[in-house]
C-alpha positions as a printed Julia matrix, in Angstrom:
453×3 Matrix{Float64}:
 29.37  -52.16  -48.58
 28.88  -55.91  -48.29
 27.8   -58.18  -51.13
 25.56  -61.2   -51.21
 27.16  -64.41  -49.89
 29.36  -65.93  -52.59
 28.91  -69.46  -53.99
 31.42  -72.28  -53.57
 32.46  -71.39  -50.03
 35.14  -73.4   -48.26
 33.69  -76.35  -46.35
 33.94  -76.14  -42.56
 34.06  -79.24  -40.37
 30.6   -78.37  -39.01
 29.07  -78.84  -42.47
 30.37  -82.39  -43.0
 27.17  -84.0   -41.63
 24.35  -82.25  -43.45
 20.76  -82.06  -42.23
 17.77  -82.73  -44.47
 16.85  -79.02  -44.27
 20.27  -77.88  -45.45
 18.89  -77.31  -48.93
 15.17  -76.85  -48.5
 12.1   -75.15  -49.94
  9.12  -75.65  -47.63
  6.9   -74.64  -50.55
  7.97  -75.0   -54.2
  7.32  -71.31  -54.82
  7.63  -68.31  -52.56
  4.42  -67.07  -50.96
  3.32  -63.68  -52.25
  2.9   -62.31  -48.74
  3.52  -63.1   -45.07
  3.56  -61.5   -41.65
  7.3   -61.73  -40.94
 10.38  -62.3   -43.07
 13.57  -63.36  -41.33
 16.6   -62.75  -43.56
 19.29  -65.23  -42.61
 19.22  -68.84  -41.4
 22.15  -68.86  -39.0
 22.05  -68.75  -35.2
 20.34  -65.33  -35.11
 17.64  -66.23  -37.63
 16.98  -69.65  -36.09
 16.82  -68.21  -32.55
 14.34  -65.54  -33.68
 12.15  -68.2   -35.29
 12.37  -70.36  -32.17
 11.09  -67.62  -29.89
  8.39  -66.49  -32.34
  6.87  -69.98  -32.22
  7.63  -70.88  -28.6
  4.39  -71.23  -26.59
  2.52  -69.35  -29.32
 -0.98  -70.76  -29.98
 -1.6   -68.46  -32.96
  1.78  -67.75  -34.56
  2.2   -65.34  -37.47
  3.18  -66.53  -40.92
  6.98  -66.55  -41.07
  9.27  -66.93  -44.08
 12.98  -67.53  -43.48
 15.12  -66.57  -46.46
 18.72  -67.76  -46.82
 21.04  -66.89  -49.7
 22.9   -70.21  -49.62
 22.37  -73.38  -47.59
 20.99  -73.27  -44.06
 23.62  -72.23  -41.52
 26.25  -71.69  -44.2
 27.41  -68.29  -42.93
 29.34  -67.26  -39.83
 27.58  -69.65  -37.42
 28.5   -72.68  -39.52
 32.11  -71.49  -39.79
 33.01  -70.41  -36.27
 34.81  -72.36  -33.55
 31.69  -73.53  -31.75
 33.07  -71.69  -28.73
 30.5   -70.42  -26.25
 32.86  -68.15  -24.33
 31.59  -65.05  -22.52
 33.83  -62.07  -21.84
 33.55  -61.72  -18.07
 36.7   -59.73  -17.34
 38.97  -58.94  -20.32
 37.15  -56.0   -21.91
 35.27  -54.91  -18.79
 37.83  -52.22  -17.8
 37.69  -50.77  -21.33
 33.89  -50.77  -21.3
 33.84  -49.09  -17.88
 35.91  -46.21  -19.29
 33.75  -46.01  -22.41
 30.22  -46.62  -21.1
 30.41  -46.47  -17.3
 30.35  -49.17  -14.62
 26.67  -50.05  -14.85
 26.69  -50.64  -18.62
 29.97  -52.58  -18.58
 28.81  -54.91  -15.82
 25.46  -55.34  -17.57
 27.21  -56.6   -20.72
 29.47  -59.0   -18.78
 26.56  -60.49  -16.81
 24.45  -60.8   -19.96
 27.23  -62.74  -21.71
 27.84  -65.0   -18.71
 24.13  -65.85  -18.49
 24.1   -67.18  -22.05
 26.22  -70.23  -21.2
 23.55  -71.71  -18.94
 20.72  -70.38  -21.15
 22.05  -72.43  -24.06
 22.62  -75.44  -21.78
 18.99  -75.22  -20.66
 17.77  -74.86  -24.27
 19.8   -77.88  -25.41
 18.41  -80.0   -22.57
 14.84  -78.77  -22.98
 14.86  -79.42  -26.73
 16.86  -82.66  -26.37
 19.31  -81.46  -29.02
 21.98  -83.72  -30.43
 24.63  -81.02  -30.85
 27.66  -82.06  -28.76
 27.11  -79.38  -26.11
 29.76  -79.43  -23.35
 29.8   -77.23  -20.24
 33.43  -76.54  -19.34
 35.83  -73.76  -18.43
 37.71  -71.44  -20.74
 41.37  -70.66  -20.15
 42.93  -67.43  -21.41
 46.72  -67.87  -21.47
 48.92  -64.86  -22.23
 52.39  -65.24  -23.78
 53.25  -61.58  -24.35
 54.97  -59.89  -21.35
 53.51  -56.43  -21.95
 49.98  -57.76  -22.44
 50.34  -59.96  -19.35
 51.45  -56.96  -17.31
 48.61  -54.74  -18.58
 46.0   -57.47  -18.07
 47.27  -58.14  -14.55
 47.08  -54.47  -13.63
 43.59  -54.04  -15.09
 42.3   -57.19  -13.4
 43.71  -56.21  -10.0
 42.07  -52.8   -10.28
 38.81  -54.42  -11.34
 38.91  -56.86   -8.44
 39.8   -54.11   -5.95
 36.95  -51.9    -7.16
 34.38  -54.63   -6.51
 32.19  -53.42   -9.38
 32.33  -56.54  -11.57
 30.99  -60.05  -10.93
 34.27  -61.98  -10.77
 33.26  -64.87   -8.49
 33.59  -67.33  -11.37
 37.0   -66.04  -12.54
 40.23  -67.69  -11.37
 43.57  -65.97  -12.05
 47.08  -67.41  -11.93
 50.43  -65.98  -13.02
 54.06  -66.98  -13.46
 54.95  -70.68  -13.22
 51.5   -71.41  -11.81
 49.99  -70.14  -15.07
 52.11  -72.49  -17.18
 51.43  -75.51  -14.98
 47.69  -74.93  -14.63
 47.08  -74.08  -18.29
 49.51  -76.53  -19.86
 50.53  -73.74  -22.25
 54.27  -73.41  -22.77
 55.54  -70.05  -21.61
 52.21  -68.84  -20.26
 52.8   -65.74  -18.13
 49.25  -65.55  -16.82
 46.01  -67.41  -17.18
 42.37  -66.8   -16.35
 39.7   -69.51  -16.2
 35.91  -69.15  -16.09
 32.75  -71.02  -17.11
 32.19  -71.56  -20.83
 30.86  -74.12  -23.25
 31.25  -75.5   -26.73
 28.85  -76.94  -29.23
 28.37  -78.21  -32.81
 26.76  -74.94  -33.96
 25.32  -76.25  -37.25
 23.44  -79.05  -35.47
 22.01  -76.63  -32.91
 20.8   -74.22  -35.61
 19.29  -76.93  -37.8
 17.45  -78.36  -34.8
 15.9   -74.95  -34.14
 15.04  -74.49  -37.82
 13.47  -77.93  -38.01
 11.26  -77.16  -35.02
 10.24  -73.84  -36.57
  9.35  -75.53  -39.87
  7.3   -78.14  -38.02
  5.37  -75.33  -36.36
  4.65  -73.55  -39.64
  7.7   -71.57  -40.72
  8.47  -71.5   -44.43
 12.22  -72.03  -44.93
 13.6   -71.08  -48.33
 17.31  -71.72  -48.86
 19.18  -70.62  -52.0
 16.93  -67.57  -52.06
 19.13  -64.48  -51.82
 17.33  -61.25  -50.99
 18.41  -58.73  -53.61
 16.72  -55.63  -52.19
 14.06  -54.27  -49.86
 11.89  -51.32  -50.84
 13.33  -48.06  -49.58
  9.94  -47.05  -48.23
  6.93  -49.09  -47.14
  4.13  -49.71  -49.62
  0.89  -47.7   -49.26
 -0.55  -50.44  -47.01
  2.49  -50.24  -44.71
  4.07  -53.5   -45.82
  7.61  -53.91  -47.16
  8.38  -55.32  -50.6
 11.2   -57.85  -50.35
 12.76  -58.77  -53.68
 14.58  -62.09  -54.09
 16.2   -63.99  -56.92
 13.09  -66.22  -56.99
 10.34  -63.61  -56.71
  8.93  -60.89  -54.49
  7.18  -61.08  -51.13
  5.14  -58.46  -49.32
  5.6   -58.58  -45.55
  4.46  -56.69  -42.49
  7.81  -57.0   -40.74
 11.43  -57.61  -41.74
 13.95  -59.08  -39.3
 17.59  -58.73  -40.33
 19.69  -61.68  -39.11
 22.3   -60.89  -41.73
 25.44  -60.13  -39.7
 28.37  -59.32  -42.07
 26.04  -59.06  -45.08
 23.69  -56.49  -43.54
 24.71  -53.4   -45.5
 23.84  -55.1   -48.81
 20.17  -54.75  -47.84
 20.35  -51.94  -45.28
 22.94  -49.47  -46.6
 22.67  -47.24  -43.52
 24.84  -49.87  -41.79
 27.59  -49.62  -44.43
 30.22  -48.1   -42.14
 28.85  -49.67  -38.98
 28.67  -53.42  -39.67
 31.75  -54.35  -41.67
 32.38  -57.8   -43.13
 35.59  -59.24  -41.69
 37.17  -62.46  -42.92
 38.47  -65.01  -40.45
 40.06  -68.44  -40.62
 39.47  -71.64  -38.67
 40.78  -75.19  -38.71
 40.37  -78.69  -37.33
 43.42  -80.49  -35.98
 43.47  -84.27  -35.42
 45.87  -86.88  -34.12
 46.59  -90.07  -36.1
 44.21  -92.98  -35.69
 45.27  -95.29  -32.91
 46.87  -92.48  -30.9
 45.17  -90.95  -27.87
 45.44  -87.17  -27.84
 46.87  -85.74  -24.6
 44.19  -84.45  -22.25
 43.19  -80.8   -22.5
 40.97  -79.73  -19.59
 39.73  -76.4   -20.98
 38.88  -74.46  -24.08
 41.59  -71.9   -24.74
 42.53  -68.48  -25.97
 46.26  -68.11  -26.55
 47.04  -64.4   -26.46
 50.2   -63.53  -28.41
 49.76  -59.77  -28.08
 47.15  -57.03  -28.09
 44.36  -58.17  -30.43
 46.32  -61.22  -31.64
 45.23  -64.64  -30.44
 44.2   -68.19  -31.28
 41.18  -69.92  -29.79
 41.09  -73.7   -29.32
 38.2   -76.03  -28.59
 39.09  -79.66  -27.72
 36.22  -81.89  -28.84
 35.1   -85.2   -27.39
 36.09  -86.94  -30.65
 39.74  -86.06  -29.91
 40.0   -83.31  -32.51
 40.7   -79.65  -31.77
 39.01  -76.73  -33.49
 41.52  -73.88  -33.79
 40.78  -70.41  -35.13
 42.49  -67.06  -35.29
 46.03  -67.24  -36.66
 46.06  -63.45  -36.44
 49.83  -63.03  -36.03
 50.26  -64.32  -39.6
 48.01  -61.89  -41.47
 46.38  -59.26  -39.26
 48.94  -56.64  -40.27
 47.61  -56.85  -43.86
 44.09  -55.35  -43.93
 43.47  -56.59  -47.46
 43.4   -60.15  -46.1
 40.48  -59.57  -43.72
 38.87  -56.12  -43.71
 35.65  -55.4   -45.63
 35.69  -58.63  -47.62
 33.0   -61.26  -48.18
 34.95  -63.97  -50.01
 34.81  -67.18  -47.97
 35.52  -69.28  -51.07
 39.27  -68.72  -50.65
 41.59  -69.36  -47.73
 43.77  -66.72  -46.08
 46.99  -68.02  -47.56
 49.54  -66.62  -45.06
 47.61  -68.25  -42.21
 47.49  -71.83  -43.5
 50.94  -72.96  -42.24
 50.19  -71.54  -38.79
 48.05  -74.52  -37.82
 50.73  -77.09  -38.69
 52.55  -78.06  -35.49
 50.53  -75.61  -33.42
 49.61  -78.14  -30.75
 53.21  -79.33  -30.47
 54.51  -75.77  -30.17
 51.9   -74.63  -27.69
 51.06  -77.38  -25.2
 53.17  -79.36  -22.79
 52.97  -83.08  -23.57
 51.91  -82.71  -27.2
 55.4   -82.88  -28.72
 55.03  -86.5   -29.87
 51.26  -86.4   -30.47
 51.49  -86.39  -34.25
 48.76  -83.72  -34.31
 48.2   -82.44  -37.82
 45.89  -80.1   -39.72
 42.84  -81.93  -41.03
 40.84  -79.07  -42.57
 41.0   -75.28  -42.93
 38.17  -72.91  -43.86
 37.25  -69.24  -43.88
 34.15  -67.35  -42.78
 32.7   -63.86  -42.83
 32.02  -62.15  -39.52
 30.13  -58.9   -39.01
 32.29  -56.53  -36.95
 30.79  -53.25  -35.79
 32.63  -49.95  -35.73
 32.06  -49.72  -31.95
 32.29  -53.49  -31.24
 28.72  -53.66  -29.91
 26.01  -55.59  -31.77
 22.98  -53.87  -33.28
 19.78  -55.13  -31.7
 16.24  -53.75  -31.87
 14.22  -51.58  -34.2
 16.03  -50.23  -37.25
 16.09  -46.44  -36.82
 13.76  -44.68  -39.25
 12.32  -47.92  -40.65
  9.0   -48.88  -39.1
  8.52  -52.65  -38.67
 12.13  -53.46  -39.47
 14.28  -55.01  -36.74
 17.89  -56.13  -36.56
 19.98  -58.72  -34.73
 23.45  -58.48  -36.25
 27.02  -57.29  -35.86
 28.6   -59.63  -33.31
 32.26  -58.86  -34.06
 33.22  -62.53  -34.05
 31.64  -63.03  -30.63
 28.07  -64.05  -31.42
 27.82  -67.35  -29.57
 27.51  -65.73  -26.1
 25.33  -62.87  -27.37
 22.71  -64.13  -29.77
 20.28  -66.38  -27.92
 19.03  -64.0   -25.24
 19.24  -61.03  -27.61
 16.87  -62.92  -29.92
 14.6   -63.71  -27.0
 14.41  -60.04  -26.05
 13.82  -58.91  -29.62
 10.88  -61.31  -29.95
  9.44  -59.96  -26.68
  9.36  -56.58  -28.42
  7.78  -58.17  -31.48
  5.19  -60.36  -29.75
  4.38  -58.53  -26.55
  5.09  -54.9   -27.37
  7.85  -54.56  -24.81
 10.21  -51.63  -25.09
 13.88  -52.36  -25.68
 14.61  -51.31  -22.12
 12.18  -53.9   -20.76
 13.85  -56.86  -22.47
 17.03  -57.16  -20.4
 19.25  -56.69  -23.46
 22.19  -54.42  -22.58
 21.42  -50.82  -23.45
 24.64  -50.37  -25.44
 23.38  -52.98  -27.96
 20.4   -50.84  -28.97
 20.3   -49.76  -32.61
 20.06  -45.95  -32.45
 20.31  -42.97  -34.76
 23.21  -41.75  -32.63
 25.25  -44.87  -33.31
 24.5   -44.72  -37.03
 25.55  -41.05  -37.1
 28.96  -41.77  -35.57
 31.98  -41.65  -37.89
 34.33  -43.44  -35.48
 35.76  -46.77  -36.58
 37.31  -48.54  -33.61
 38.25  -51.53  -35.76
 40.72  -49.47  -37.77
 41.74  -47.34  -34.8
 42.62  -50.46  -32.84
 44.43  -51.96  -35.83
 46.57  -48.86  -36.29
 47.33  -48.73  -32.58
 48.36  -52.37  -32.43
 50.6   -52.05  -35.52
 52.31  -49.04  -33.96
 53.27  -51.2   -30.97
 54.95  -53.88  -33.08
């Protein structure tokens, strides 16, 4: 089971320019009651608040509770990579869920790129949003062969929307990607962003419209059953609040407050870095964002920023074999020690033309993701808990999932829509059946990958 977020977390690059709401109490004391409590002030919590207040002439009273500073969890620690999965896992999802469901997920993810672009432009956000293309470059021969075969079958079947996907292999892959030894590469539309600035912009708007943001207010428990009047009693380190509805935007920390998710949303520790080149040097041009696939389930992701730095996360080949380094842990105050040297010289090793760049590691940090046992997020009403809803469990892939999932969830909340009417993929729905499952695909996949080494 997860714990509360720990103090003294490592400092990610995204939290080096802090917003005035980073440490904020809208009111000196907590209100004794409200209509809605949102637990968590990351992307999920901020997006929920945004849609609750959007075009709402008579909004409910909303309290946003955050255990640490605003956007100090997974959103403030990720790579800022808005990268949908439009082909890679589609064959697997077709086998598992059927063609319709698999294509629904891929289209939903792809639509988020332009949805976030539109939101950024509409809200005039200063958050370094860039619309670009992602490049997946594969270095492992067996993975390249398997990916090629699966993609050819997918393309031949005509079931998936692949119009935006370009595929190259062999020497073409190395030349087009700029990745040394690339055996294949795929490119498709993606984006990147300064996630902290986006979230704080949304939170600021919500506070201006009436939301009560309370940082450094960890929720310690929620009553097991509703009170006689139907409300929930939410206990925090600074007092109790009675609320009509509870929205969990708690990702890897969910099971601390909702123990039914203990074996279904598991905290997973990841590592990320920022690489820079020395002042006075111009970094070689990188046209894409990247995933460098070293083998099944082992990769780095890279986001070249306009300031010349590169955000690099993953480093899985260095520690993924050791579960104690990443599985079911919530300590983001310490680094993953075996991974730290991985970032040194990474650009020089990986990209053509970077050998004399002088690129070096500027900063390394850790973060806690919420991985689900079936790799699908939990969205919708919490089974068996009236007036509790959840938006959590993104398995390290929340950026292209959260915004429109939040929009759909608020349509249920505000307009009484059913889950099926929201446009959220059906496999995301929080159901009793999913909570009853004892399968753990995280560990199954880990064991399978280790057996191949």
